[in-house]
mmCIF file of C-alpha atoms and ligand atoms in Angstrom:
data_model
loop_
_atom_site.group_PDB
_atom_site.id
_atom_site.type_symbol
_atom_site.label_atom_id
_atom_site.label_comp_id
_atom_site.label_asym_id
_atom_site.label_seq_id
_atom_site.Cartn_x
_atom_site.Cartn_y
_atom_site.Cartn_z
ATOM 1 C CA UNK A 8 -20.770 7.278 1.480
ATOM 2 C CA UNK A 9 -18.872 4.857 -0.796
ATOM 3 C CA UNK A 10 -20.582 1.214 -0.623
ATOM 4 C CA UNK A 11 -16.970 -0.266 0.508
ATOM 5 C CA UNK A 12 -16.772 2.161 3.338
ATOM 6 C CA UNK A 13 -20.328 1.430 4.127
ATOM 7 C CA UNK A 14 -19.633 -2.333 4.012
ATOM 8 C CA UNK A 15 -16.570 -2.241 6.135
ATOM 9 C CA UNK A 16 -18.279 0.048 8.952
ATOM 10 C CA UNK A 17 -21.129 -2.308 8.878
ATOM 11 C CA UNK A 18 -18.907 -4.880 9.817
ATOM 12 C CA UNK A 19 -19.246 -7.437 6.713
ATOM 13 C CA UNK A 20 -15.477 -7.219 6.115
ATOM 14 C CA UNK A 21 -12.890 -5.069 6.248
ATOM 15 C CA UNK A 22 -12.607 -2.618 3.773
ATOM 16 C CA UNK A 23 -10.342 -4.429 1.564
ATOM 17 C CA UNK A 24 -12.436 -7.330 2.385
ATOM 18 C CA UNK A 25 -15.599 -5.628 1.120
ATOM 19 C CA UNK A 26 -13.568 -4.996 -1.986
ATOM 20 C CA UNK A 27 -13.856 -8.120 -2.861
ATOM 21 C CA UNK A 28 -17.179 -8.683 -2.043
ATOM 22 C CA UNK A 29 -18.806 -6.315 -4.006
ATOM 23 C CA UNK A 30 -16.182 -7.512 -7.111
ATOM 24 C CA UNK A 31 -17.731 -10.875 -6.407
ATOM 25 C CA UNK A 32 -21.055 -9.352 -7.094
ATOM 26 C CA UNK A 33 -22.117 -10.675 -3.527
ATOM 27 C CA UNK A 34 -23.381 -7.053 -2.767
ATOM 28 C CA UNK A 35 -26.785 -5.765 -3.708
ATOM 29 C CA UNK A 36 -28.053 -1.950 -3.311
ATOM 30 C CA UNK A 37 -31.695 -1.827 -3.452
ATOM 31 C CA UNK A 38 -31.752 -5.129 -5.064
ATOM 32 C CA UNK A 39 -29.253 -4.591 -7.950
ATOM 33 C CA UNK A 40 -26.059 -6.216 -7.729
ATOM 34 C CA UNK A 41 -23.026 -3.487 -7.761
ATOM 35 C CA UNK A 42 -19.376 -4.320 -8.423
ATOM 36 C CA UNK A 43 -18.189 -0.790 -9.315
ATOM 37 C CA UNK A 44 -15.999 0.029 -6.459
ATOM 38 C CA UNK A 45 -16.554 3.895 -6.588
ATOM 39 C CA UNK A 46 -20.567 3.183 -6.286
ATOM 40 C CA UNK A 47 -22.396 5.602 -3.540
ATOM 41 C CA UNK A 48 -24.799 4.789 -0.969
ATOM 42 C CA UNK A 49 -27.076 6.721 1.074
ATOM 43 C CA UNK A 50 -26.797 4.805 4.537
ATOM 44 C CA UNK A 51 -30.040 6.351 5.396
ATOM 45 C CA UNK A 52 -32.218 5.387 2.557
ATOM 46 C CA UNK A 53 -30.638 2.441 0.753
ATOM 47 C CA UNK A 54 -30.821 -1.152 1.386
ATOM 48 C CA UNK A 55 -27.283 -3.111 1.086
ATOM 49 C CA UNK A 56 -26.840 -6.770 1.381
ATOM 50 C CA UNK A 57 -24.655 -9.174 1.630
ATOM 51 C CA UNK A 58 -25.207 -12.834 0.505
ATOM 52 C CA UNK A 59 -28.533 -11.031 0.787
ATOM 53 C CA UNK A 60 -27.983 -10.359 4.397
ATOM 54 C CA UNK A 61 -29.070 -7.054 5.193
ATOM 55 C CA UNK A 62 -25.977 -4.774 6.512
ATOM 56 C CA UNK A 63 -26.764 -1.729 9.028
ATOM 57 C CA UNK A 64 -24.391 0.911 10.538
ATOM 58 C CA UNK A 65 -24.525 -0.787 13.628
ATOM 59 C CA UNK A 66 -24.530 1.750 16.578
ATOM 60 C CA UNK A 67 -22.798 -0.557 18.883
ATOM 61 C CA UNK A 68 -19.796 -1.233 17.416
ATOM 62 C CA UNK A 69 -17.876 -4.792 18.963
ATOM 63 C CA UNK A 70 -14.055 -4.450 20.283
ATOM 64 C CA UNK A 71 -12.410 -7.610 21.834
ATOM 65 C CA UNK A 72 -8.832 -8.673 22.579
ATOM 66 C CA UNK A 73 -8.125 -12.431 22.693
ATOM 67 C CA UNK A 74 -4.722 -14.213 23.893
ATOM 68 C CA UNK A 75 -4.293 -16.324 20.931
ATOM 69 C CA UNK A 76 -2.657 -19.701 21.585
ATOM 70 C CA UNK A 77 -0.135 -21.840 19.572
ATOM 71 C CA UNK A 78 -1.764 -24.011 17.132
ATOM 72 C CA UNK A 79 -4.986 -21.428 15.329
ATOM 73 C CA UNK A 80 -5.172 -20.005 12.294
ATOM 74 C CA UNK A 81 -5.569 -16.826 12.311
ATOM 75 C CA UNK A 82 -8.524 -16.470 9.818
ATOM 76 C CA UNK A 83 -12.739 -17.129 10.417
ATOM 77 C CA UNK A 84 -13.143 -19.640 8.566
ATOM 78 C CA UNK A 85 -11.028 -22.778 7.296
ATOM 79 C CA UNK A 86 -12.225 -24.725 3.931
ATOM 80 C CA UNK A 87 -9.601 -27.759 5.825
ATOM 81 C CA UNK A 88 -11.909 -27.714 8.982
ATOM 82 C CA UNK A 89 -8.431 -26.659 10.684
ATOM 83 C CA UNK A 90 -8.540 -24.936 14.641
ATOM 84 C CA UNK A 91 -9.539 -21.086 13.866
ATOM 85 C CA UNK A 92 -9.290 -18.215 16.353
ATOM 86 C CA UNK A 93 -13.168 -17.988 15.143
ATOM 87 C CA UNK A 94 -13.178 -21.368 17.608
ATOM 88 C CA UNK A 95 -12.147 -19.065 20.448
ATOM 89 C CA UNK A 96 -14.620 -16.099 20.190
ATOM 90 C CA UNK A 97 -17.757 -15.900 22.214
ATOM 91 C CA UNK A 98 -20.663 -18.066 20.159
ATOM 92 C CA UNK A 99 -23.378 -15.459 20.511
ATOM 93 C CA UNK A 100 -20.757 -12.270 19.615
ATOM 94 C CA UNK A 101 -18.377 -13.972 16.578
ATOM 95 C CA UNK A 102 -21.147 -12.454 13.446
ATOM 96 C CA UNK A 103 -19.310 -9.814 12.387
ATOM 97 C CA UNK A 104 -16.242 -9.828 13.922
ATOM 98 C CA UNK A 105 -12.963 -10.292 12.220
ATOM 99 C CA UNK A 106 -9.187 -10.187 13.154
ATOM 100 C CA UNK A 107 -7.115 -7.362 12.891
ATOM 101 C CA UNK A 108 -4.231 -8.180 11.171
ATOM 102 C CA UNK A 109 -2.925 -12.133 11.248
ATOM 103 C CA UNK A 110 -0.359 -13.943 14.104
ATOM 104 C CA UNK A 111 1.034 -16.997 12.778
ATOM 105 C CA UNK A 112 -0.447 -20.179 13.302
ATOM 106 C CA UNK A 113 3.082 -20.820 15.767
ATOM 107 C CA UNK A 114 2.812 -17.482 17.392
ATOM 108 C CA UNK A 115 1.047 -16.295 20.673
ATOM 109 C CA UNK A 116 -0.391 -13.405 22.570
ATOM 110 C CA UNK A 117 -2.615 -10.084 21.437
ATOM 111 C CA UNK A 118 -5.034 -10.280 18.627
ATOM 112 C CA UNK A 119 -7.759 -7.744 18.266
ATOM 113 C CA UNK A 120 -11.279 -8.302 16.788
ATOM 114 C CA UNK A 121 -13.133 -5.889 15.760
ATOM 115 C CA UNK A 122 -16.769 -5.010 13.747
ATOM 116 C CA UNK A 123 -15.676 -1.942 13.113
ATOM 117 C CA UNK A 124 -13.939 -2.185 9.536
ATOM 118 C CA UNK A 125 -12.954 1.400 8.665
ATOM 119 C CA UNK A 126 -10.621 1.407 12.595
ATOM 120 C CA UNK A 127 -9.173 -2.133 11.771
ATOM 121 C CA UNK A 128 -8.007 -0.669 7.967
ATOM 122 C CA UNK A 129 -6.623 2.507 9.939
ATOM 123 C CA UNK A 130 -4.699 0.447 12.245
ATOM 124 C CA UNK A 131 -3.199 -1.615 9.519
ATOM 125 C CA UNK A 132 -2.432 1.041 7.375
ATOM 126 C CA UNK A 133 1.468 1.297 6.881
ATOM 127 C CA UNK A 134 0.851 5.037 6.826
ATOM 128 C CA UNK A 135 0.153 4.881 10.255
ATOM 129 C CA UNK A 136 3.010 3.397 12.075
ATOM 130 C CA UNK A 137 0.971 1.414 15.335
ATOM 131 C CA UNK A 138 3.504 0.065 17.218
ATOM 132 C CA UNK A 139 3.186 -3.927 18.042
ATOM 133 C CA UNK A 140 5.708 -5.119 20.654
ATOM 134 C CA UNK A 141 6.736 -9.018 20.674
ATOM 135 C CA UNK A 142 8.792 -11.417 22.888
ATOM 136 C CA UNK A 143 11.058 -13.349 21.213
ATOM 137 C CA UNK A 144 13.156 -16.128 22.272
ATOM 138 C CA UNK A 145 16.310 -17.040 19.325
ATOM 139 C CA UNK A 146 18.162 -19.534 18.521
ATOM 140 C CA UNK A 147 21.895 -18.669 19.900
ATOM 141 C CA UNK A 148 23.096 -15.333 21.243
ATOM 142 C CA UNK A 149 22.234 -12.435 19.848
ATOM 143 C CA UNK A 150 24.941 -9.591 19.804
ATOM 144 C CA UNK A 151 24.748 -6.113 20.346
ATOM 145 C CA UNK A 152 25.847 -6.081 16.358
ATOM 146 C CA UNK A 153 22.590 -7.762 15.889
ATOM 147 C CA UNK A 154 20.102 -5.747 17.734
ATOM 148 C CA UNK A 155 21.657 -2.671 16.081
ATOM 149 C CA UNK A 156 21.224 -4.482 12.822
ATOM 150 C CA UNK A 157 17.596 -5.118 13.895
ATOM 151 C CA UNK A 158 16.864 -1.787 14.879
ATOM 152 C CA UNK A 159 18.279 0.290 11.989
ATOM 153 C CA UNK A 160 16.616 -1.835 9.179
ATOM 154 C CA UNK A 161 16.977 -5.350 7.284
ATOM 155 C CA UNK A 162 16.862 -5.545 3.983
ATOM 156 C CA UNK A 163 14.284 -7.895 3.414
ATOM 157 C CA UNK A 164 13.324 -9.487 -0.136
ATOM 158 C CA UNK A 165 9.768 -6.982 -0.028
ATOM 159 C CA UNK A 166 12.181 -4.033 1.250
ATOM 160 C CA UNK A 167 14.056 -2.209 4.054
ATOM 161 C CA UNK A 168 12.300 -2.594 7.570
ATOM 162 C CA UNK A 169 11.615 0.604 9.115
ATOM 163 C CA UNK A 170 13.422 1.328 12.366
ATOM 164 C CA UNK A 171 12.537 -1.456 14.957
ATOM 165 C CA UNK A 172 13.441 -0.816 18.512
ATOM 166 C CA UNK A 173 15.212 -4.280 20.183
ATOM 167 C CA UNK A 174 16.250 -4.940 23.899
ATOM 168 C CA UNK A 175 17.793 -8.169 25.068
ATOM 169 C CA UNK A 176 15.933 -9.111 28.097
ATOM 170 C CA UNK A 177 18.099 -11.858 29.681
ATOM 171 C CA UNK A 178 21.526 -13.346 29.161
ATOM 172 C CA UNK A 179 21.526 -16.719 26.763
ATOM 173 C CA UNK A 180 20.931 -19.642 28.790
ATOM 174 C CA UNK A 181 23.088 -22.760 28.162
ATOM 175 C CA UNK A 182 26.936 -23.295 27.703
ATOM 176 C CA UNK A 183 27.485 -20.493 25.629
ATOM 177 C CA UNK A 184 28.858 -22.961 22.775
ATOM 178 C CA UNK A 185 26.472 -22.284 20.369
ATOM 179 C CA UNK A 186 24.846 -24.859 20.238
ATOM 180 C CA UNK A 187 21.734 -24.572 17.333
ATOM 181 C CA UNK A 188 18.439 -24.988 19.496
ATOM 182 C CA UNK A 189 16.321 -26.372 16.533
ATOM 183 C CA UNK A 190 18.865 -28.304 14.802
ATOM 184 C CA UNK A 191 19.780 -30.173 17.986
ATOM 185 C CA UNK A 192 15.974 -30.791 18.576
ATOM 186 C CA UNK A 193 15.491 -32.754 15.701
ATOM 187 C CA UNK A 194 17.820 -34.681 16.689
ATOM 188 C CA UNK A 195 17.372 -36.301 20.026
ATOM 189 C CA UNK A 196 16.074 -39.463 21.501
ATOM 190 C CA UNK A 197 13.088 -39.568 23.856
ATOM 191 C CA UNK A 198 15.768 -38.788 26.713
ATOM 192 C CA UNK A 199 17.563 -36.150 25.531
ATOM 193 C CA UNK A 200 14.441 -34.829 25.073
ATOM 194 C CA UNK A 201 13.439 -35.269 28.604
ATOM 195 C CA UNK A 202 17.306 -33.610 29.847
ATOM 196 C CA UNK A 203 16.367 -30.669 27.488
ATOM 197 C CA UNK A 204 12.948 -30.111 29.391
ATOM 198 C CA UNK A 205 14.360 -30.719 32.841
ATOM 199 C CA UNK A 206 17.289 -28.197 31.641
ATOM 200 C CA UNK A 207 20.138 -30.181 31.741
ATOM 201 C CA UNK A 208 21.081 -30.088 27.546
ATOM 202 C CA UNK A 209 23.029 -27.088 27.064
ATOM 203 C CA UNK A 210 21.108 -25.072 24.739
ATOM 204 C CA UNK A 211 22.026 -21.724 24.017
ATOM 205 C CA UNK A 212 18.586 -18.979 23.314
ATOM 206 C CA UNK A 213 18.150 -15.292 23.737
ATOM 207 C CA UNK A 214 15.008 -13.613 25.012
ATOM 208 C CA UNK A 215 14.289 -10.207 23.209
ATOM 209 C CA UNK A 216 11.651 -8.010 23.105
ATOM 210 C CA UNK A 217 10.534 -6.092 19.949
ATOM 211 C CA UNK A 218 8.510 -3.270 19.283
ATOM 212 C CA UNK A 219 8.073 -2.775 14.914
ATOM 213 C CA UNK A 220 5.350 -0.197 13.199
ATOM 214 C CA UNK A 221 4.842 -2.113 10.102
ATOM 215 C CA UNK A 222 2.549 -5.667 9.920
ATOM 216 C CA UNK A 223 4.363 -7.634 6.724
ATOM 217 C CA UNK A 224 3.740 -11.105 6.383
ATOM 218 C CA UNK A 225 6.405 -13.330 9.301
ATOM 219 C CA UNK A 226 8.230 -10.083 9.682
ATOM 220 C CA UNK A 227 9.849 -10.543 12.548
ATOM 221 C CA UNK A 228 10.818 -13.867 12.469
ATOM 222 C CA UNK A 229 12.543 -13.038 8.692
ATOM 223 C CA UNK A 230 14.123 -10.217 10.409
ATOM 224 C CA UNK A 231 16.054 -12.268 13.413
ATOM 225 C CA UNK A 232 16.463 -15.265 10.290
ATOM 226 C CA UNK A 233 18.377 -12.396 8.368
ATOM 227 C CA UNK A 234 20.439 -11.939 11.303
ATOM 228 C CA UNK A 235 21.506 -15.827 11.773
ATOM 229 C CA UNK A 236 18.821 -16.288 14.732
ATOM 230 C CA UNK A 237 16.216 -17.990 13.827
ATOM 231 C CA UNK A 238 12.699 -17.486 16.135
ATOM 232 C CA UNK A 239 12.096 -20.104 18.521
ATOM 233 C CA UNK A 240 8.957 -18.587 20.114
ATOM 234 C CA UNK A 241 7.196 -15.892 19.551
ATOM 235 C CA UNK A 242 4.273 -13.724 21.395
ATOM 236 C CA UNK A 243 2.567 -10.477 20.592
ATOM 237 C CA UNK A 244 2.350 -8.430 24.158
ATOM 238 C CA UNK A 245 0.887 -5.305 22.412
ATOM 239 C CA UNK A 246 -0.611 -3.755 19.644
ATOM 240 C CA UNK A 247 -0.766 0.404 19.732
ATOM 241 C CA UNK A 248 -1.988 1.326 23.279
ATOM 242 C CA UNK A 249 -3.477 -2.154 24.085
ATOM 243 C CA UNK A 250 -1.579 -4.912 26.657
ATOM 244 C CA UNK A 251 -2.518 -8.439 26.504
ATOM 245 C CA UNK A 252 -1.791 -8.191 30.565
ATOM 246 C CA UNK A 253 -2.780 -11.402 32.247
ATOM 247 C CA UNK A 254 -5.709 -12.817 30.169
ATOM 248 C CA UNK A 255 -5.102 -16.499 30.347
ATOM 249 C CA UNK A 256 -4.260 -18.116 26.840
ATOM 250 C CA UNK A 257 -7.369 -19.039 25.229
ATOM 251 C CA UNK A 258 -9.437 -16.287 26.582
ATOM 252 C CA UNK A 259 -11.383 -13.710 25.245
ATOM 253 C CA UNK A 260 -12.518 -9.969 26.543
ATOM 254 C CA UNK A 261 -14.040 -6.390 24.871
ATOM 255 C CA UNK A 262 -12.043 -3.974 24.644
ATOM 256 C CA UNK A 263 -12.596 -1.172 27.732
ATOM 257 C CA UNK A 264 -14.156 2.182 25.979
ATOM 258 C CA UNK A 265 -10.053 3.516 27.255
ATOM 259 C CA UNK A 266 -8.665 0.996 25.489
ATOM 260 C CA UNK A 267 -11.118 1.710 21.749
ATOM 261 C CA UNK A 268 -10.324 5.424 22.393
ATOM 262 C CA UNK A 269 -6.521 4.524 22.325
ATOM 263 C CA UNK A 270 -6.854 2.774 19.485
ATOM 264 C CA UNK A 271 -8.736 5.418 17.475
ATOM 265 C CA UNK A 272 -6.265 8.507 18.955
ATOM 266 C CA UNK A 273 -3.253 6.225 17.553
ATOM 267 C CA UNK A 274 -4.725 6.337 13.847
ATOM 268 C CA UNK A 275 -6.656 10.257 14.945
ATOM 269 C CA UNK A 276 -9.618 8.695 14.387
ATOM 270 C CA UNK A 277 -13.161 10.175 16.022
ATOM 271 C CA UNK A 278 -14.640 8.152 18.494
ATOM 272 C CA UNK A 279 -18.312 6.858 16.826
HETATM 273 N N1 LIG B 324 5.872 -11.479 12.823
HETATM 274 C C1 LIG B 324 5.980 -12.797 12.526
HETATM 275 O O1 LIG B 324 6.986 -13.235 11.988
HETATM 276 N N2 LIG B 324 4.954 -13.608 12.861
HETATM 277 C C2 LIG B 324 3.848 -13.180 13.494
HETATM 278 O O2 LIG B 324 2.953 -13.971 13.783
HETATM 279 C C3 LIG B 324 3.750 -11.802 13.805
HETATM 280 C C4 LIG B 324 4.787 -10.975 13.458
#
């Protein structure tokens, strides 16, 4: 088995992750440091370590959903002592785990953990299309010109977005004069800010939902910026087969053995 694919399904990273550990010359085989990415292993007879931590095929592999709140980096560890989802996990399970895939420090909703390295690298894999859906509230009204826009592809500056598939959920709220949501914010005094909570500024926002098969870096909110709506809110409801459901914000579970099947069917994966 290649050391990388070893590494990942050991759970020390994910496999790009491991990449760069074993370039780092933080992995050891039998004692000898190896940075050759092609290098072999026999999981059965060699020793592999990590910061000279001894990595196993685990047989129990971890799976865990979390609702991430507003305000974590999404990320294990943060040199600026900044809050981390890592803050959220369970103490006694976080060794090993790792995020699959990043929300944005603003953003809410589904994040998956996972020890299992080589399933979280499928699941990313653009070749693989897993769906994530999102709510999304905009700035303004969004047209029917702009959720076919959305749908069919934006040219973004790293390339067209693959077909997206957009709903509005509600009608705008507000006045209808298009009035800019975050501009106006900046703007007000302590009571305006108080009229806009208790509903009585008009402020005009849409509430979408949005289902895309790729993962790029603040994709959706460049998408609605593109199309002159900037993201007010955003929250990730699912991710392939998975639902967030009701799990309060904050909290953590594993992953049912329905749910990790899902996951591995989505990507044809066998289950381990
Ligand atoms: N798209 C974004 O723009 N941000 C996220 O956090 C997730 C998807």
């Amino acid at each position: 088995m290649r050391l990388q694919k070893f590494l990942a399904r050991g759970g020390a990273a994910s496999r790009r992750g491991s990449e760069d550990l074993m370039t780092a010359g933080r992995v050891t085989v039998n004692g000898a440091v190896v940075r050759e990415l092609g290098s072999k292993v026999d999981p059965l007879k060699d020793e592999v370590r990590v910061d000279n931590k001894l990595v196993t095929l685990a047989d129990q592999k971890d799976y865990f959903m979390m609702h991430k709140p507003a305000g974590y980096l999404t990320t294990m560890f943060d040199p600026q002592g900044r809050p981390t989802v890592c803050d959220l996990l369970p103490k006694e399970r976080a060794a090993g785990l790792f995020p699959v895939g990043r929300l944005d420090y603003d953003t809410t909703g589904l994040l998956l953990f996972m020890t299992d390295g080589e399933l979280a690298h499928r699941l990313l894999h653009p070749k693989n299309h897993v769906a994530k859906r999102y709510l999304v509230t905009v700035d303004g009204v969004l047209t029917n010109a702009d959720v076919m826009q959305l749908s069919e592809g934006i040219e973004l500056h790293d390339g067209l977005t693959k077909p997206a598939v957009v709903e509005i959920l509600g009608a705008p709220l507000g006045n209808g004069s298009g009035t800019n949501h975050l501009k106006q914010f900046k703007k007000l005094n302590t009571n305006e800010r108080i009229q806009l909570a208790a509903g009585e500024l008009p402020v005009v926002t849409t509430e979408a939902s949005i289902t895309i098969s790729e993962g790029r870096k603040r994709q959706v909110k460049r998408m609605f910026a593109y199309v002159g709506r900037p993201v007010v809110s955003l929250h990730r409801q699912a991710f392939g087969s998975v639902v967030l459901g009701d799990l309060a914000p904050g909290e953590c579970r594993k992953l049912t053995t329905e749910e990790v099947a899902g996951l591995q069917n989505a990507v044809r994966m066998e289950a381990v």
